[in-house]
Amino acid sequence: QPMQPMQPAMQPGTFMPPARGTVLPPRRQPVPRTGPSGGPRRLASKPPSTRKSGPRYSDMPDLGGGEAQGPDPQQLKSSAATTQKVFGGLIASLKGSNTLNSKEAKRLADVEKRLEELYQRLSTGEGLTSNGLSSLNSLAATLCAPAGIDHSKAKQLHLSLVTEMGRENLKWLTGVRQLLTLLAAH
């Protein structure tokens, strides 16, 4: 028969005083089961939350006069040609390098799809601003610089594009960010 550890024998209902020097927690008062009027206690409904989740764009006032100027057609045409040439060349060089793994190859295909939206917007001018177009031209110049790509400057220009262009251009801006990530890795 295996030996069991020794435990003090306590009979049910017996009380063993605490060891000397032990501090006992204060006794809690029992919770009344009736309300202040003596009837059954009812749970109060929760008050509505007063915490705001933040401003909503729909709640913001229209200040007027803050509309960004759209790019002029000549600037748009020039920028479209340069951007397509630079981004297309970078994508072609990544494809031709044979250093992409399967995940990166899929990402590059996604970049191509996303940049199609940029090329479409460049042909129509929809959702683009003059400042955003200037940042896009600067990014293209940074990516094709003879001294090589300055990745920190390219990321900084991408960030300025994101803040300038806004949500409606998020799809192609994500493609540009993915392209920058692939270029940094190779």
Short mmCIF file of C-alpha atoms in Angstrom, two decimals:
data_model
loop_
_atom_site.label_atom_id
_atom_site.label_comp_id
_atom_site.label_asym_id
_atom_site.label_seq_id
_atom_site.Cartn_x
_atom_site.Cartn_y
_atom_site.Cartn_z
CA GLN A 1 0.00 0.00 0.00
CA PRO A 2 1.53 3.38 -1.07
CA MET A 3 2.25 5.91 1.59
CA GLN A 4 0.16 9.06 1.57
CA PRO A 5 1.54 12.40 2.70
CA MET A 6 0.73 13.30 6.21
CA GLN A 7 -2.07 15.78 6.61
CA PRO A 8 -3.42 17.07 9.85
CA ALA A 9 -6.55 15.25 10.77
CA MET A 10 -9.42 17.72 10.83
CA GLN A 11 -12.90 16.75 11.60
CA PRO A 12 -15.68 18.49 9.65
CA GLY A 13 -16.90 21.56 11.48
CA THR A 14 -13.75 22.04 13.54
CA PHE A 15 -11.88 25.32 13.52
CA MET A 16 -8.13 25.58 13.46
CA PRO A 17 -6.85 28.98 14.69
CA PRO A 18 -4.39 30.82 12.42
CA ALA A 19 -0.69 30.72 13.20
CA ARG A 20 0.68 33.40 15.46
CA GLY A 21 1.36 36.75 13.72
CA THR A 22 -1.09 36.06 10.86
CA VAL A 23 -3.28 39.01 9.97
CA LEU A 24 -6.79 38.11 8.97
CA PRO A 25 -8.65 40.13 6.35
CA PRO A 26 -11.57 42.18 7.65
CA ARG A 27 -14.95 40.51 7.49
CA ARG A 28 -17.19 41.58 4.68
CA GLN A 29 -20.70 42.64 5.45
CA PRO A 30 -23.37 40.49 3.83
CA VAL A 31 -25.04 42.01 0.79
CA PRO A 32 -28.70 42.79 1.47
CA ARG A 33 -31.10 40.86 -0.73
CA THR A 34 -33.75 43.50 -0.53
CA GLY A 35 -33.89 47.04 -1.84
CA PRO A 36 -34.13 50.19 0.32
CA SER A 37 -37.93 49.90 0.48
CA GLY A 38 -37.76 46.36 1.81
CA GLY A 39 -38.91 44.80 -1.47
CA PRO A 40 -36.78 42.72 -3.81
CA ARG A 41 -33.67 44.47 -5.03
CA ARG A 42 -33.74 45.44 -8.71
CA LEU A 43 -30.67 45.86 -10.82
CA ALA A 44 -30.31 49.38 -12.10
CA SER A 45 -29.95 49.73 -15.84
CA LYS A 46 -26.56 50.94 -17.03
CA PRO A 47 -26.38 54.64 -17.77
CA PRO A 48 -25.53 55.41 -21.40
CA SER A 49 -21.85 55.65 -22.13
CA THR A 50 -20.51 59.19 -22.13
CA ARG A 51 -17.19 58.22 -23.70
CA LYS A 52 -16.75 59.37 -27.26
CA SER A 53 -14.83 57.28 -29.71
CA GLY A 54 -13.39 60.35 -31.40
CA PRO A 55 -14.45 62.80 -34.06
CA ARG A 56 -16.24 61.55 -37.10
CA TYR A 57 -15.36 62.93 -40.48
CA SER A 58 -19.06 63.47 -41.16
CA ASP A 59 -19.30 65.65 -38.03
CA MET A 60 -16.46 67.96 -39.05
CA PRO A 61 -17.49 71.35 -40.39
CA ASP A 62 -16.77 72.30 -43.96
CA LEU A 63 -14.33 75.18 -43.62
CA GLY A 64 -14.31 75.99 -47.31
CA GLY A 65 -11.36 77.46 -49.15
CA GLY A 66 -9.20 74.48 -48.19
CA GLU A 67 -9.73 72.64 -51.42
CA ALA A 68 -6.47 71.54 -52.94
CA GLN A 69 -5.83 72.59 -56.50
CA GLY A 70 -5.98 69.82 -59.05
CA PRO A 71 -2.94 69.37 -61.26
CA ASP A 72 -2.86 71.05 -64.64
CA PRO A 73 -3.18 68.70 -67.64
CA GLN A 74 0.41 69.20 -68.83
CA GLN A 75 1.82 68.36 -65.38
CA LEU A 76 -0.48 65.34 -65.24
CA LYS A 77 0.64 64.01 -68.64
CA SER A 78 4.32 64.48 -67.84
CA SER A 79 3.97 62.86 -64.44
CA ALA A 80 2.02 59.90 -65.85
CA ALA A 81 4.74 59.12 -68.38
CA THR A 82 7.56 59.42 -65.85
CA THR A 83 5.79 57.42 -63.15
CA GLN A 84 4.84 54.57 -65.46
CA LYS A 85 8.36 54.41 -66.87
CA VAL A 86 10.06 54.38 -63.44
CA PHE A 87 7.67 51.99 -61.66
CA GLY A 88 7.42 49.73 -64.71
CA GLY A 89 11.22 49.56 -64.97
CA LEU A 90 11.60 48.72 -61.28
CA ILE A 91 8.99 45.97 -61.51
CA ALA A 92 10.66 44.54 -64.62
CA SER A 93 14.07 44.56 -62.94
CA LEU A 94 12.66 42.77 -59.88
CA LYS A 95 11.01 40.16 -62.10
CA GLY A 96 14.20 39.67 -64.10
CA SER A 97 16.43 39.33 -61.03
CA ASN A 98 15.22 35.77 -60.29
CA THR A 99 15.79 36.44 -56.59
CA LEU A 100 12.13 36.65 -55.58
CA ASN A 101 10.65 33.79 -53.61
CA SER A 102 7.06 32.72 -54.35
CA LYS A 103 5.57 35.02 -51.68
CA GLU A 104 7.47 38.01 -53.04
CA ALA A 105 6.48 37.15 -56.61
CA LYS A 106 2.81 37.15 -55.55
CA ARG A 107 3.33 40.47 -53.79
CA LEU A 108 4.91 41.92 -56.94
CA ALA A 109 1.90 40.79 -58.99
CA ASP A 110 -0.32 42.53 -56.42
CA VAL A 111 1.81 45.68 -56.73
CA GLU A 112 1.27 45.67 -60.50
CA LYS A 113 -2.50 45.42 -60.05
CA ARG A 114 -2.54 48.21 -57.48
CA LEU A 115 -0.39 50.51 -59.62
CA GLU A 116 -2.87 50.12 -62.49
CA GLU A 117 -5.23 52.27 -60.41
CA LEU A 118 -2.50 54.92 -60.12
CA TYR A 119 -1.99 54.93 -63.88
CA GLN A 120 -5.75 55.25 -64.36
CA ARG A 121 -5.91 58.20 -61.97
CA LEU A 122 -2.95 59.82 -63.70
CA SER A 123 -4.80 59.60 -67.01
CA THR A 124 -7.94 61.24 -65.60
CA GLY A 125 -6.55 63.41 -62.79
CA GLU A 126 -9.25 62.10 -60.45
CA GLY A 127 -8.33 62.26 -56.75
CA LEU A 128 -4.92 63.84 -57.36
CA THR A 129 -3.60 67.18 -56.18
CA SER A 130 -0.73 69.33 -57.41
CA ASN A 131 1.19 68.81 -54.17
CA GLY A 132 0.57 65.07 -54.30
CA LEU A 133 1.75 64.94 -57.89
CA SER A 134 4.91 66.84 -56.95
CA SER A 135 5.58 64.29 -54.19
CA LEU A 136 4.97 61.46 -56.66
CA ASN A 137 7.46 63.02 -59.11
CA SER A 138 10.01 63.38 -56.29
CA LEU A 139 9.48 59.73 -55.35
CA ALA A 140 10.02 58.66 -58.97
CA ALA A 141 13.22 60.74 -59.12
CA THR A 142 14.44 59.17 -55.87
CA LEU A 143 13.77 55.66 -57.17
CA CYS A 144 15.71 56.18 -60.40
CA ALA A 145 18.61 58.23 -58.99
CA PRO A 146 21.99 57.31 -60.52
CA ALA A 147 23.54 56.93 -57.06
CA GLY A 148 20.98 54.27 -56.16
CA ILE A 149 17.76 54.31 -54.21
CA ASP A 150 17.69 56.32 -50.99
CA HIS A 151 15.23 54.09 -49.11
CA SER A 152 14.74 56.43 -46.16
CA LYS A 153 13.93 59.36 -48.45
CA ALA A 154 11.59 57.13 -50.49
CA LYS A 155 9.71 56.11 -47.34
CA GLN A 156 9.48 59.74 -46.27
CA LEU A 157 8.07 60.74 -49.66
CA HIS A 158 5.60 57.85 -49.52
CA LEU A 159 4.41 59.06 -46.13
CA SER A 160 3.89 62.57 -47.49
CA LEU A 161 1.90 61.03 -50.37
CA VAL A 162 -0.31 59.16 -47.91
CA THR A 163 -1.06 62.31 -45.94
CA GLU A 164 -1.57 64.40 -49.08
CA MET A 165 -3.62 61.98 -51.16
CA GLY A 166 -5.97 60.55 -48.54
CA ARG A 167 -8.17 57.47 -48.39
CA GLU A 168 -9.40 57.40 -51.95
CA ASN A 169 -5.87 56.65 -53.15
CA LEU A 170 -5.12 54.03 -50.52
CA LYS A 171 -5.12 51.10 -52.95
CA TRP A 172 -2.28 52.31 -55.14
CA LEU A 173 -0.43 53.88 -52.20
CA THR A 174 -0.34 50.41 -50.62
CA GLY A 175 1.13 49.11 -53.87
CA VAL A 176 3.86 51.76 -53.76
CA ARG A 177 4.67 50.84 -50.15
CA GLN A 178 4.89 47.15 -51.07
CA LEU A 179 7.16 48.00 -54.00
CA LEU A 180 9.44 49.98 -51.67
CA THR A 181 9.56 47.02 -49.28
CA LEU A 182 10.53 44.64 -52.11
CA LEU A 183 13.18 47.04 -53.39
CA ALA A 184 14.69 47.37 -49.91
CA ALA A 185 14.89 43.58 -49.59
CA HIS A 186 16.65 43.09 -52.95
#
